[in-house]
Short mmCIF file of C-alpha atoms and ligand atoms in Angstrom, two decimals:
data_model
loop_
_atom_site.label_atom_id
_atom_site.label_comp_id
_atom_site.label_asym_id
_atom_site.label_seq_id
_atom_site.Cartn_x
_atom_site.Cartn_y
_atom_site.Cartn_z
CA MET A 282 -1.02 1.99 10.72
CA GLN A 283 -3.13 -0.09 13.09
CA ALA A 284 -5.46 -2.83 11.89
CA VAL A 285 -8.92 -3.65 13.16
CA ILE A 286 -10.10 -7.17 12.33
CA MET A 287 -13.82 -7.86 12.58
CA ALA A 288 -13.58 -11.43 13.81
CA GLY A 289 -17.11 -11.98 15.11
CA GLY A 290 -19.77 -13.70 13.05
CA LYS A 291 -21.25 -17.14 13.45
CA GLY A 292 -20.37 -18.46 10.01
CA THR A 293 -23.43 -20.63 9.58
CA ARG A 294 -22.41 -21.44 6.00
CA LEU A 295 -19.16 -22.89 7.33
CA ARG A 296 -20.76 -25.14 9.95
CA SER A 297 -19.53 -28.28 8.18
CA ILE A 298 -15.97 -27.03 8.80
CA THR A 299 -16.24 -25.16 12.11
CA ASN A 300 -18.64 -27.69 13.68
CA ASP A 301 -19.90 -24.76 15.81
CA ASP A 302 -16.79 -25.37 17.85
CA ILE A 303 -14.61 -22.57 16.52
CA PRO A 304 -15.57 -19.12 15.17
CA LYS A 305 -15.56 -18.64 11.39
CA PRO A 306 -12.22 -16.75 11.23
CA MET A 307 -10.52 -19.75 12.88
CA ALA A 308 -11.58 -22.11 10.08
CA HIS A 309 -8.47 -23.75 8.63
CA ILE A 310 -7.23 -23.05 5.16
CA ALA A 311 -4.04 -24.57 3.76
CA GLY A 312 -3.13 -25.76 7.27
CA LYS A 313 -3.71 -22.56 9.24
CA PRO A 314 -6.67 -20.55 10.55
CA ILE A 315 -7.84 -17.72 8.26
CA LEU A 316 -6.94 -15.22 10.99
CA HIS A 317 -3.42 -16.59 11.19
CA TRP A 318 -2.94 -15.91 7.46
CA GLN A 319 -4.24 -12.39 8.02
CA VAL A 320 -1.94 -11.69 10.96
CA GLU A 321 1.05 -12.96 8.95
CA CYS A 322 0.27 -10.71 6.01
CA LEU A 323 -0.21 -7.70 8.28
CA ARG A 324 3.11 -8.36 10.03
CA LYS A 325 4.89 -8.72 6.67
CA ASN A 326 3.56 -5.26 5.87
CA GLY A 327 4.91 -3.85 9.12
CA ILE A 328 1.50 -3.68 10.78
CA THR A 329 2.01 -5.04 14.28
CA ASP A 330 -0.68 -3.27 16.27
CA ILE A 331 -3.91 -5.23 15.81
CA ILE A 332 -7.31 -4.92 17.45
CA MET A 333 -9.55 -7.98 17.07
CA VAL A 334 -13.27 -7.48 17.50
CA ILE A 335 -14.68 -10.75 18.80
CA GLU A 336 -17.93 -12.22 20.08
CA HIS A 337 -19.28 -15.72 19.29
CA LEU A 338 -16.66 -18.24 20.55
CA GLY A 339 -14.17 -15.37 20.77
CA GLU A 340 -12.32 -17.09 23.61
CA LYS A 341 -10.98 -19.58 21.04
CA ILE A 342 -9.33 -16.69 19.23
CA GLU A 343 -7.90 -15.23 22.45
CA THR A 344 -6.50 -18.61 23.45
CA PHE A 345 -4.86 -19.12 20.06
CA PHE A 346 -3.23 -15.70 19.65
CA GLY A 347 -2.88 -14.47 23.24
CA ASN A 348 -1.28 -11.02 23.20
CA GLY A 349 0.22 -11.77 19.79
CA SER A 350 3.85 -11.97 20.94
CA ASN A 351 4.27 -15.50 19.55
CA PHE A 352 3.21 -14.12 16.17
CA GLY A 353 5.41 -11.03 16.17
CA VAL A 354 2.51 -8.63 16.72
CA ASN A 355 0.64 -6.94 19.55
CA ILE A 356 -3.03 -7.94 19.75
CA THR A 357 -5.75 -6.40 21.90
CA TYR A 358 -9.35 -7.62 21.97
CA TYR A 359 -12.68 -5.87 21.91
CA TRP A 360 -15.56 -8.05 23.09
CA GLU A 361 -18.94 -7.25 21.59
CA VAL A 362 -21.64 -7.79 24.21
CA GLN A 363 -24.13 -8.20 21.39
CA PRO A 364 -23.43 -8.44 17.64
CA LEU A 365 -22.84 -4.91 16.31
CA GLY A 366 -22.62 -5.67 12.60
CA THR A 367 -19.65 -4.74 10.42
CA ALA A 368 -19.12 -1.27 11.91
CA GLY A 369 -20.91 -0.96 15.29
CA ALA A 370 -17.73 -1.57 17.30
CA LEU A 371 -15.95 1.38 15.68
CA TYR A 372 -17.61 3.89 17.98
CA ASP A 373 -16.00 2.33 21.05
CA LEU A 374 -12.68 1.79 19.24
CA GLN A 375 -12.05 5.43 18.34
CA ASN A 376 -10.08 6.00 21.53
CA GLN A 377 -7.79 3.09 20.72
CA ILE A 378 -6.97 4.30 17.20
CA MET A 379 -3.72 6.25 17.46
CA ASP A 380 -3.24 7.56 13.90
CA ASN A 381 -5.57 9.58 11.69
CA TYR A 382 -6.56 6.42 9.84
CA PHE A 383 -6.59 2.64 10.23
CA LEU A 384 -7.03 -0.54 8.26
CA LEU A 385 -10.33 -2.41 8.58
CA VAL A 386 -10.37 -6.10 7.67
CA PHE A 387 -13.17 -8.67 7.86
CA GLY A 388 -12.23 -11.96 9.48
CA ASP A 389 -13.35 -14.18 6.64
CA VAL A 390 -11.09 -13.03 3.81
CA ILE A 391 -7.76 -14.32 2.56
CA PHE A 392 -5.54 -11.55 1.23
CA ASP A 393 -1.96 -10.93 0.22
CA ILE A 394 -1.57 -7.23 -0.48
CA HIS A 395 1.24 -4.67 -0.63
CA LEU A 396 -0.39 -2.36 1.89
CA ALA A 397 2.06 0.52 1.58
CA ARG A 398 0.73 1.15 -1.95
CA MET A 399 -2.83 1.35 -0.70
CA GLU A 400 -1.81 3.56 2.19
CA GLN A 401 0.06 5.95 -0.16
CA TYR A 402 -3.04 6.09 -2.33
CA HIS A 403 -5.23 6.92 0.69
CA ILE A 404 -2.85 9.74 1.64
CA ALA A 405 -2.48 11.08 -1.91
CA LYS A 406 -6.26 11.25 -2.34
CA ALA A 407 -6.69 12.87 1.10
CA ALA A 408 -9.47 10.31 1.47
CA LEU A 409 -11.91 9.89 4.30
CA GLY A 410 -12.23 6.28 3.23
CA THR A 411 -10.43 4.09 0.69
CA LEU A 412 -12.06 0.87 -0.49
CA PHE A 413 -10.01 -1.90 -2.05
CA VAL A 414 -11.81 -2.77 -5.30
CA HIS A 415 -11.11 -5.26 -8.05
CA PRO A 416 -12.75 -6.94 -11.01
CA ASN A 417 -14.05 -10.38 -10.04
CA SER A 418 -15.30 -13.43 -11.92
CA HIS A 419 -18.97 -12.90 -11.01
CA PRO A 420 -19.74 -9.17 -11.22
CA TYR A 421 -23.36 -9.97 -12.22
CA ASP A 422 -24.17 -11.08 -8.65
CA SER A 423 -21.73 -8.80 -6.78
CA ASP A 424 -22.18 -5.38 -5.19
CA LEU A 425 -20.52 -2.92 -7.55
CA VAL A 426 -18.78 0.37 -6.91
CA VAL A 427 -19.30 3.18 -9.43
CA THR A 428 -16.62 5.87 -9.63
CA ASP A 429 -15.96 9.09 -11.47
CA ASP A 430 -12.85 9.41 -13.65
CA ASN A 431 -10.85 10.47 -10.59
CA GLU A 432 -11.72 7.14 -8.86
CA LYS A 433 -13.98 8.89 -6.36
CA ILE A 434 -16.95 6.70 -5.52
CA ILE A 435 -20.21 8.23 -6.73
CA ARG A 436 -22.56 5.35 -5.86
CA PHE A 437 -22.92 1.74 -4.89
CA ASP A 438 -24.90 -0.62 -7.09
CA SER A 439 -26.33 -3.46 -5.00
CA LYS A 440 -26.37 -6.97 -6.44
CA ASN A 441 -30.14 -6.91 -5.82
CA ASN A 442 -30.64 -4.05 -8.29
CA LYS A 443 -31.82 -4.88 -11.76
CA ARG A 444 -29.02 -3.67 -14.04
CA SER A 445 -30.28 -2.50 -17.39
CA TYR A 446 -27.00 -0.89 -18.37
CA TRP A 447 -23.43 -1.91 -19.23
CA TYR A 448 -21.40 -1.79 -16.05
CA ASN A 449 -17.78 -1.62 -14.99
CA ASN A 450 -16.56 -4.80 -13.26
CA CYS A 451 -15.52 -2.96 -10.08
CA VAL A 452 -16.31 -4.91 -6.93
CA ASN A 453 -15.88 -3.90 -3.29
CA ALA A 454 -13.50 -6.48 -1.79
CA GLY A 455 -14.41 -5.65 1.83
CA PHE A 456 -11.02 -4.22 2.80
CA TYR A 457 -10.67 -0.60 3.85
CA ILE A 458 -8.48 2.21 5.05
CA LEU A 459 -10.73 4.52 7.04
CA SER A 460 -10.20 7.88 8.62
CA LYS A 461 -10.65 7.90 12.38
CA GLU A 462 -13.32 10.56 11.75
CA ILE A 463 -15.54 7.82 10.42
CA CYS A 464 -15.72 6.16 13.87
CA LYS A 465 -17.48 9.25 15.15
CA LEU A 466 -20.28 8.75 12.64
CA VAL A 467 -21.16 5.39 14.18
CA LYS A 468 -23.77 5.44 16.93
CA PRO A 469 -22.83 3.67 20.18
CA GLY A 470 -24.13 0.17 20.88
CA ILE A 471 -26.23 -0.18 17.73
CA LYS A 472 -25.86 -2.84 15.05
CA THR A 473 -24.35 -0.93 12.12
CA ASP A 474 -23.57 -1.98 8.57
CA LEU A 475 -20.40 -0.34 7.26
CA GLU A 476 -21.49 -0.03 3.64
CA LYS A 477 -25.19 0.75 4.09
CA ASP A 478 -25.15 2.87 7.24
CA VAL A 479 -21.75 4.57 7.02
CA LEU A 480 -20.26 4.62 3.52
CA MET A 481 -23.41 5.11 1.47
CA PRO A 482 -24.41 8.30 3.33
CA LEU A 483 -20.84 9.63 2.97
CA VAL A 484 -20.90 8.96 -0.76
CA ALA A 485 -24.34 10.59 -1.04
CA GLN A 486 -22.80 13.68 0.60
CA LYS A 487 -20.02 13.61 -2.03
CA GLN A 488 -17.39 13.05 0.67
CA ALA A 489 -13.90 11.86 -0.25
CA VAL A 490 -14.44 8.10 -0.50
CA TYR A 491 -12.17 6.50 -3.10
CA ALA A 492 -11.78 3.16 -4.85
CA TYR A 493 -8.27 1.69 -4.89
CA ALA A 494 -8.13 -0.88 -7.69
CA SER A 495 -5.58 -3.68 -7.56
CA PRO A 496 -5.22 -7.16 -9.08
CA GLU A 497 -3.78 -8.56 -5.84
CA TYR A 498 -5.39 -11.55 -4.18
CA ILE A 499 -8.28 -10.95 -1.82
CA LYS A 500 -11.21 -13.33 -1.53
CA ASP A 501 -14.04 -13.91 0.88
CA VAL A 502 -13.80 -17.55 2.00
CA GLY A 503 -17.17 -17.81 3.71
CA THR A 504 -18.24 -21.14 2.17
CA PRO A 505 -16.59 -24.60 2.12
CA GLU A 506 -16.17 -24.41 -1.69
CA ARG A 507 -14.35 -21.08 -1.45
CA ILE A 508 -12.13 -22.43 1.33
CA SER A 509 -11.16 -25.31 -0.87
CA THR A 510 -10.39 -23.05 -3.86
CA ALA A 511 -8.37 -20.61 -1.77
CA SER A 512 -6.42 -23.46 -0.11
CA HIS A 513 -5.41 -24.64 -3.55
CA GLU A 514 -4.47 -21.11 -4.63
CA ILE A 515 -2.32 -20.59 -1.53
CA GLU A 516 -0.58 -23.94 -1.97
CA ASN A 517 0.25 -23.48 -5.65
CA GLY A 518 1.76 -20.05 -4.97
CA TYR A 519 -0.87 -18.03 -6.86
CA VAL A 520 -1.87 -15.92 -3.82
CA ALA A 521 1.65 -14.80 -2.94
CA ALA A 522 2.64 -14.21 -6.58
CA ARG A 523 -0.11 -11.60 -7.07
CA ASN A 524 1.31 -9.35 -4.34
CA LEU A 525 2.53 -6.17 -6.06
CA THR A 526 5.87 -6.30 -4.27
CA LYS A 527 6.52 -9.17 -6.74
CA LYS A 528 7.13 -8.55 -10.45
CA GLN A 529 4.02 -9.30 -12.53
CA LYS A 530 3.77 -10.84 -15.98
CA CYS A 531 1.25 -9.28 -18.31
CA ILE A 532 -0.39 -9.93 -21.66
CA PHE A 533 -1.33 -6.59 -23.23
CA ILE A 534 -4.18 -6.95 -25.69
CA ASP A 535 -5.20 -4.68 -28.53
CA ARG A 536 -8.96 -4.10 -28.81
CA ASP A 537 -10.45 -3.66 -32.32
CA GLY A 538 -9.65 -6.59 -34.61
CA THR A 539 -8.06 -8.58 -31.79
CA LEU A 540 -10.52 -8.83 -28.89
CA ASN A 541 -13.56 -7.64 -30.84
CA GLN A 542 -14.48 -7.77 -34.51
CA HIS A 543 -12.88 -5.22 -36.82
CA LYS A 544 -15.58 -2.78 -37.93
CA GLY A 545 -13.57 0.33 -38.74
CA LEU A 546 -13.82 3.12 -36.20
CA ILE A 547 -16.23 2.14 -33.46
CA SER A 548 -18.15 5.04 -31.95
CA HIS A 549 -21.31 3.22 -30.82
CA GLU A 550 -21.78 0.26 -28.48
CA ASP A 551 -23.81 -1.68 -31.09
CA ASP A 552 -20.67 -2.00 -33.22
CA PHE A 553 -18.77 -3.69 -30.42
CA VAL A 554 -18.95 -7.47 -30.94
CA LEU A 555 -16.45 -9.81 -29.28
CA GLU A 556 -14.29 -12.06 -31.45
CA SER A 557 -15.60 -15.61 -31.09
CA SER A 558 -12.50 -16.91 -29.25
CA ALA A 559 -12.07 -13.87 -26.99
CA ILE A 560 -13.85 -15.22 -23.91
CA GLU A 561 -11.93 -18.48 -23.88
CA ALA A 562 -8.66 -16.58 -24.49
CA ILE A 563 -9.15 -14.24 -21.52
CA LYS A 564 -10.27 -17.18 -19.37
CA ARG A 565 -6.92 -18.89 -20.06
CA ILE A 566 -5.02 -15.70 -19.20
CA ASN A 567 -6.97 -15.28 -15.94
CA ALA A 568 -6.13 -18.84 -14.90
CA SER A 569 -2.45 -18.47 -15.85
CA GLY A 570 -1.35 -15.76 -13.41
CA TYR A 571 -0.62 -13.26 -16.23
CA LEU A 572 -2.42 -9.93 -15.99
CA ALA A 573 -4.81 -9.22 -18.89
CA ILE A 574 -4.77 -5.53 -19.87
CA VAL A 575 -6.37 -3.95 -22.94
CA ILE A 576 -4.57 -0.99 -24.54
CA THR A 577 -6.25 0.68 -27.48
CA ASN A 578 -5.99 3.80 -29.66
CA GLN A 579 -9.40 5.44 -29.94
CA PRO A 580 -8.96 8.49 -32.19
CA VAL A 581 -12.77 8.52 -32.55
CA VAL A 582 -12.77 10.99 -29.66
CA ALA A 583 -10.31 13.38 -31.33
CA ARG A 584 -12.21 13.11 -34.60
CA GLY A 585 -15.39 14.17 -32.84
CA LEU A 586 -17.27 10.94 -33.64
CA CYS A 587 -18.07 10.36 -29.97
CA ASP A 588 -16.88 11.47 -26.54
CA VAL A 589 -14.92 9.84 -23.76
CA LEU A 590 -18.11 8.74 -21.98
CA ASP A 591 -19.17 6.81 -25.10
CA ILE A 592 -15.80 5.00 -25.09
CA GLU A 593 -16.26 4.17 -21.43
CA ASN A 594 -19.73 2.82 -22.18
CA ILE A 595 -18.29 0.61 -24.93
CA HIS A 596 -15.66 -0.62 -22.48
CA ASN A 597 -18.33 -1.32 -19.90
CA LYS A 598 -20.13 -3.39 -22.54
CA MET A 599 -16.89 -5.33 -23.09
CA LYS A 600 -16.47 -5.89 -19.32
CA THR A 601 -20.12 -6.85 -18.84
CA LEU A 602 -20.01 -9.40 -21.67
CA LEU A 603 -16.78 -10.90 -20.35
CA GLY A 604 -18.00 -10.81 -16.74
CA ARG A 605 -21.12 -12.79 -17.63
CA GLU A 606 -18.79 -15.60 -18.68
CA GLY A 607 -16.70 -15.39 -15.51
CA VAL A 608 -13.66 -13.70 -17.09
CA LEU A 609 -12.09 -10.34 -16.36
CA LEU A 610 -9.65 -7.71 -17.54
CA ASP A 611 -7.23 -6.33 -14.97
CA ASP A 612 -7.33 -2.92 -16.63
CA VAL A 613 -8.37 -1.13 -19.82
CA LEU A 614 -6.50 1.93 -21.12
CA PHE A 615 -7.21 3.99 -24.20
CA CYS A 616 -5.64 6.90 -26.02
CA PRO A 617 -8.32 9.40 -27.16
CA HIS A 618 -5.83 11.57 -29.05
CA HIS A 619 -4.84 12.08 -32.67
CA PRO A 620 -2.01 14.30 -33.88
CA ASP A 621 -3.34 15.45 -37.30
CA LYS A 622 -5.37 18.63 -37.14
CA GLY A 623 -7.66 20.06 -39.80
CA TYR A 624 -10.79 17.88 -39.97
CA PRO A 625 -14.20 19.59 -39.84
CA GLU A 626 -15.76 17.63 -36.94
CA GLU A 627 -12.64 17.32 -34.82
CA ASN A 628 -12.44 17.91 -31.06
CA PRO A 629 -9.43 20.24 -30.69
CA VAL A 630 -8.82 19.27 -27.04
CA TYR A 631 -7.72 15.81 -28.18
CA LYS A 632 -5.93 16.87 -31.36
CA VAL A 633 -2.51 16.76 -29.75
CA SER A 634 0.68 14.77 -29.94
CA CYS A 635 0.70 12.55 -26.88
CA LYS A 636 2.83 9.83 -25.36
CA CYS A 637 0.02 7.28 -25.16
CA ARG A 638 -0.94 6.75 -28.81
CA LYS A 639 0.50 3.42 -29.99
CA PRO A 640 3.19 2.74 -31.20
CA GLN A 641 4.31 4.98 -28.37
CA THR A 642 4.54 3.25 -25.06
CA GLY A 643 2.81 5.61 -22.62
CA MET A 644 -0.05 3.27 -21.77
CA ILE A 645 2.36 0.40 -21.17
CA GLU A 646 4.58 2.54 -18.96
CA THR A 647 1.55 3.56 -16.89
CA CYS A 648 0.75 -0.12 -16.31
CA VAL A 649 4.35 -1.07 -15.52
CA GLU A 650 4.32 1.51 -12.74
CA LYS A 651 0.85 0.68 -11.48
CA PHE A 652 1.20 -3.11 -11.49
CA ASN A 653 4.98 -3.62 -11.10
CA ILE A 654 5.14 -5.42 -14.46
CA ASP A 655 8.27 -7.17 -15.72
CA ILE A 656 8.41 -6.13 -19.37
CA THR A 657 10.91 -8.86 -20.22
CA GLN A 658 8.36 -11.55 -19.32
CA SER A 659 5.36 -9.85 -20.90
CA TRP A 660 3.58 -9.88 -24.26
CA ILE A 661 1.44 -7.83 -26.58
CA ILE A 662 -1.18 -9.37 -28.87
CA GLY A 663 -2.53 -7.29 -31.75
CA ASP A 664 -3.76 -7.35 -35.36
CA THR A 665 -1.69 -4.47 -36.77
CA THR A 666 1.95 -3.61 -37.31
CA ILE A 667 1.28 -0.67 -34.98
CA ASP A 668 0.70 -3.13 -32.12
CA ILE A 669 3.82 -5.10 -32.98
CA GLN A 670 5.89 -1.91 -33.24
CA THR A 671 4.50 -0.85 -29.85
CA GLY A 672 5.67 -4.14 -28.39
CA LYS A 673 9.14 -3.70 -29.91
CA ASN A 674 9.35 -0.12 -28.62
CA ALA A 675 8.41 -1.26 -25.10
CA GLY A 676 10.58 -4.40 -25.05
CA LEU A 677 7.67 -6.87 -25.01
CA TYR A 678 7.34 -10.18 -26.83
CA THR A 679 4.88 -9.78 -29.70
CA ALA A 680 2.11 -11.90 -31.23
CA LEU A 681 0.30 -10.88 -34.42
CA VAL A 682 -3.21 -12.27 -34.94
CA LEU A 683 -4.72 -12.87 -38.38
CA THR A 684 -8.14 -11.52 -37.40
CA GLY A 685 -8.99 -7.84 -37.96
CA GLU A 686 -6.38 -6.18 -40.16
CA ALA A 687 -4.19 -9.30 -39.97
CA GLY A 688 -1.02 -7.20 -40.09
CA LYS A 689 -1.86 -5.80 -43.54
CA ASP A 690 -2.10 -2.17 -42.40
CA GLY A 691 1.43 -1.65 -43.74
CA LYS A 692 2.34 1.09 -41.25
CA TYR A 693 5.59 -0.43 -39.99
CA GLU A 694 8.14 -2.82 -41.40
CA VAL A 695 8.24 -5.14 -38.42
CA LYS A 696 8.13 -8.86 -37.69
CA SER A 697 6.38 -10.34 -34.67
CA ASP A 698 7.68 -13.19 -32.49
CA LEU A 699 4.50 -15.19 -33.16
CA VAL A 700 1.86 -15.20 -35.87
CA CYS A 701 -1.42 -16.80 -34.75
CA GLY A 702 -4.87 -17.33 -36.23
CA ASN A 703 -6.72 -15.53 -33.46
CA ILE A 704 -6.40 -14.33 -29.87
CA LEU A 705 -7.05 -17.76 -28.38
CA GLU A 706 -4.30 -19.36 -30.45
CA ALA A 707 -1.98 -16.55 -29.42
CA VAL A 708 -2.70 -17.08 -25.73
CA GLU A 709 -2.31 -20.86 -26.08
CA GLN A 710 1.10 -20.44 -27.74
CA ILE A 711 2.29 -17.90 -25.18
CA LEU A 712 1.31 -20.19 -22.29
CA LYS A 713 2.98 -23.15 -24.01
CA ILE A 714 6.23 -21.20 -24.31
CA GLU A 715 5.85 -20.33 -20.63
CA GLU A 716 5.80 -24.05 -19.75
CA ILE A 717 9.12 -24.63 -21.54
ZN1 LIG B 77 -2.83 9.68 -26.37
#
């Protein structure tokens, strides 16, 4: 795969760092230009054929990298005569793209990503375009991507829209694998915005544009504050540790009675109320480097009390409420099934024995595969013996909380590694053990 890096852009917000003397992508971060970090990550992923699109002060980039041989890559340059936006150069580049698809990177992001996973995804989906998406800590002022349940993008929700609905924290990170076909859709010599002028029309035509979700590190570093944060995160090892070639540690979290108040079976969004310590608990997990993943049994679907879309709406409420406070969940999985048939209102499609209903470990196994999780360093927090039994079955450490059912459900004869007052206490204790 070849990579195209859009390395133009004046970077007015970075003037205090660039002094109008170097282009934005050459701003230093943890001792090296942003572009240098990008080239290193691409090379690590076996991507050695790089096209840099340059304009303002582009000669500084050419002087630094030359033909790339000192950096173990081959770099060619495309000079924009006038600024062509985030996609305008693609028309002219189509003859230089050798494969059916290529990677498109903006020059002001720091990333450390296992690209082969994203490439396999792009191939498996037979996608025209694949967008790297992730939950971020400020979804309320971010452009969101809305997908169907097959991860196909059905619309973009601009940060300028007024959102009067619960939304999924799914943000476009500005990192793409694009089919070469897409270059042909760009008009020559005209300033073109990739999202607005190219991707939005494709999505409106229901073309195969997909959202690849990953918890790996990718952040726009277009302001001095963000540069400072990212420098710190590179230096303390956080950026490299998130790469999915490395084993991840995870805290799996039960939903009802653990993250939100126990109110019996919840089939309507109004009944979803966060536990008072939930936001602070997830905030600590986010800062720790552990993944935070909710796994929950929701037999309400099988019992016919609501449908899968209602569950997703409830989960969007959960993500919206958390997102407003700057905290995020790396994933949310639920089992809609129930094995016992014979109730009047039941939905027979979901009345099956499955591998995902806790205490079975199907949801955990899905996450282990998806996020390269090391079970032996991971935890489950829950309020029932079912959660603790799930943890034992999967080989996780277990923490029972005394909110919700407080372990009094009596389903399994099982003892947890920790017993804690609530989810925040559980997270605090887990992180304390981690320090030892
Ligand atoms: Zn299931």
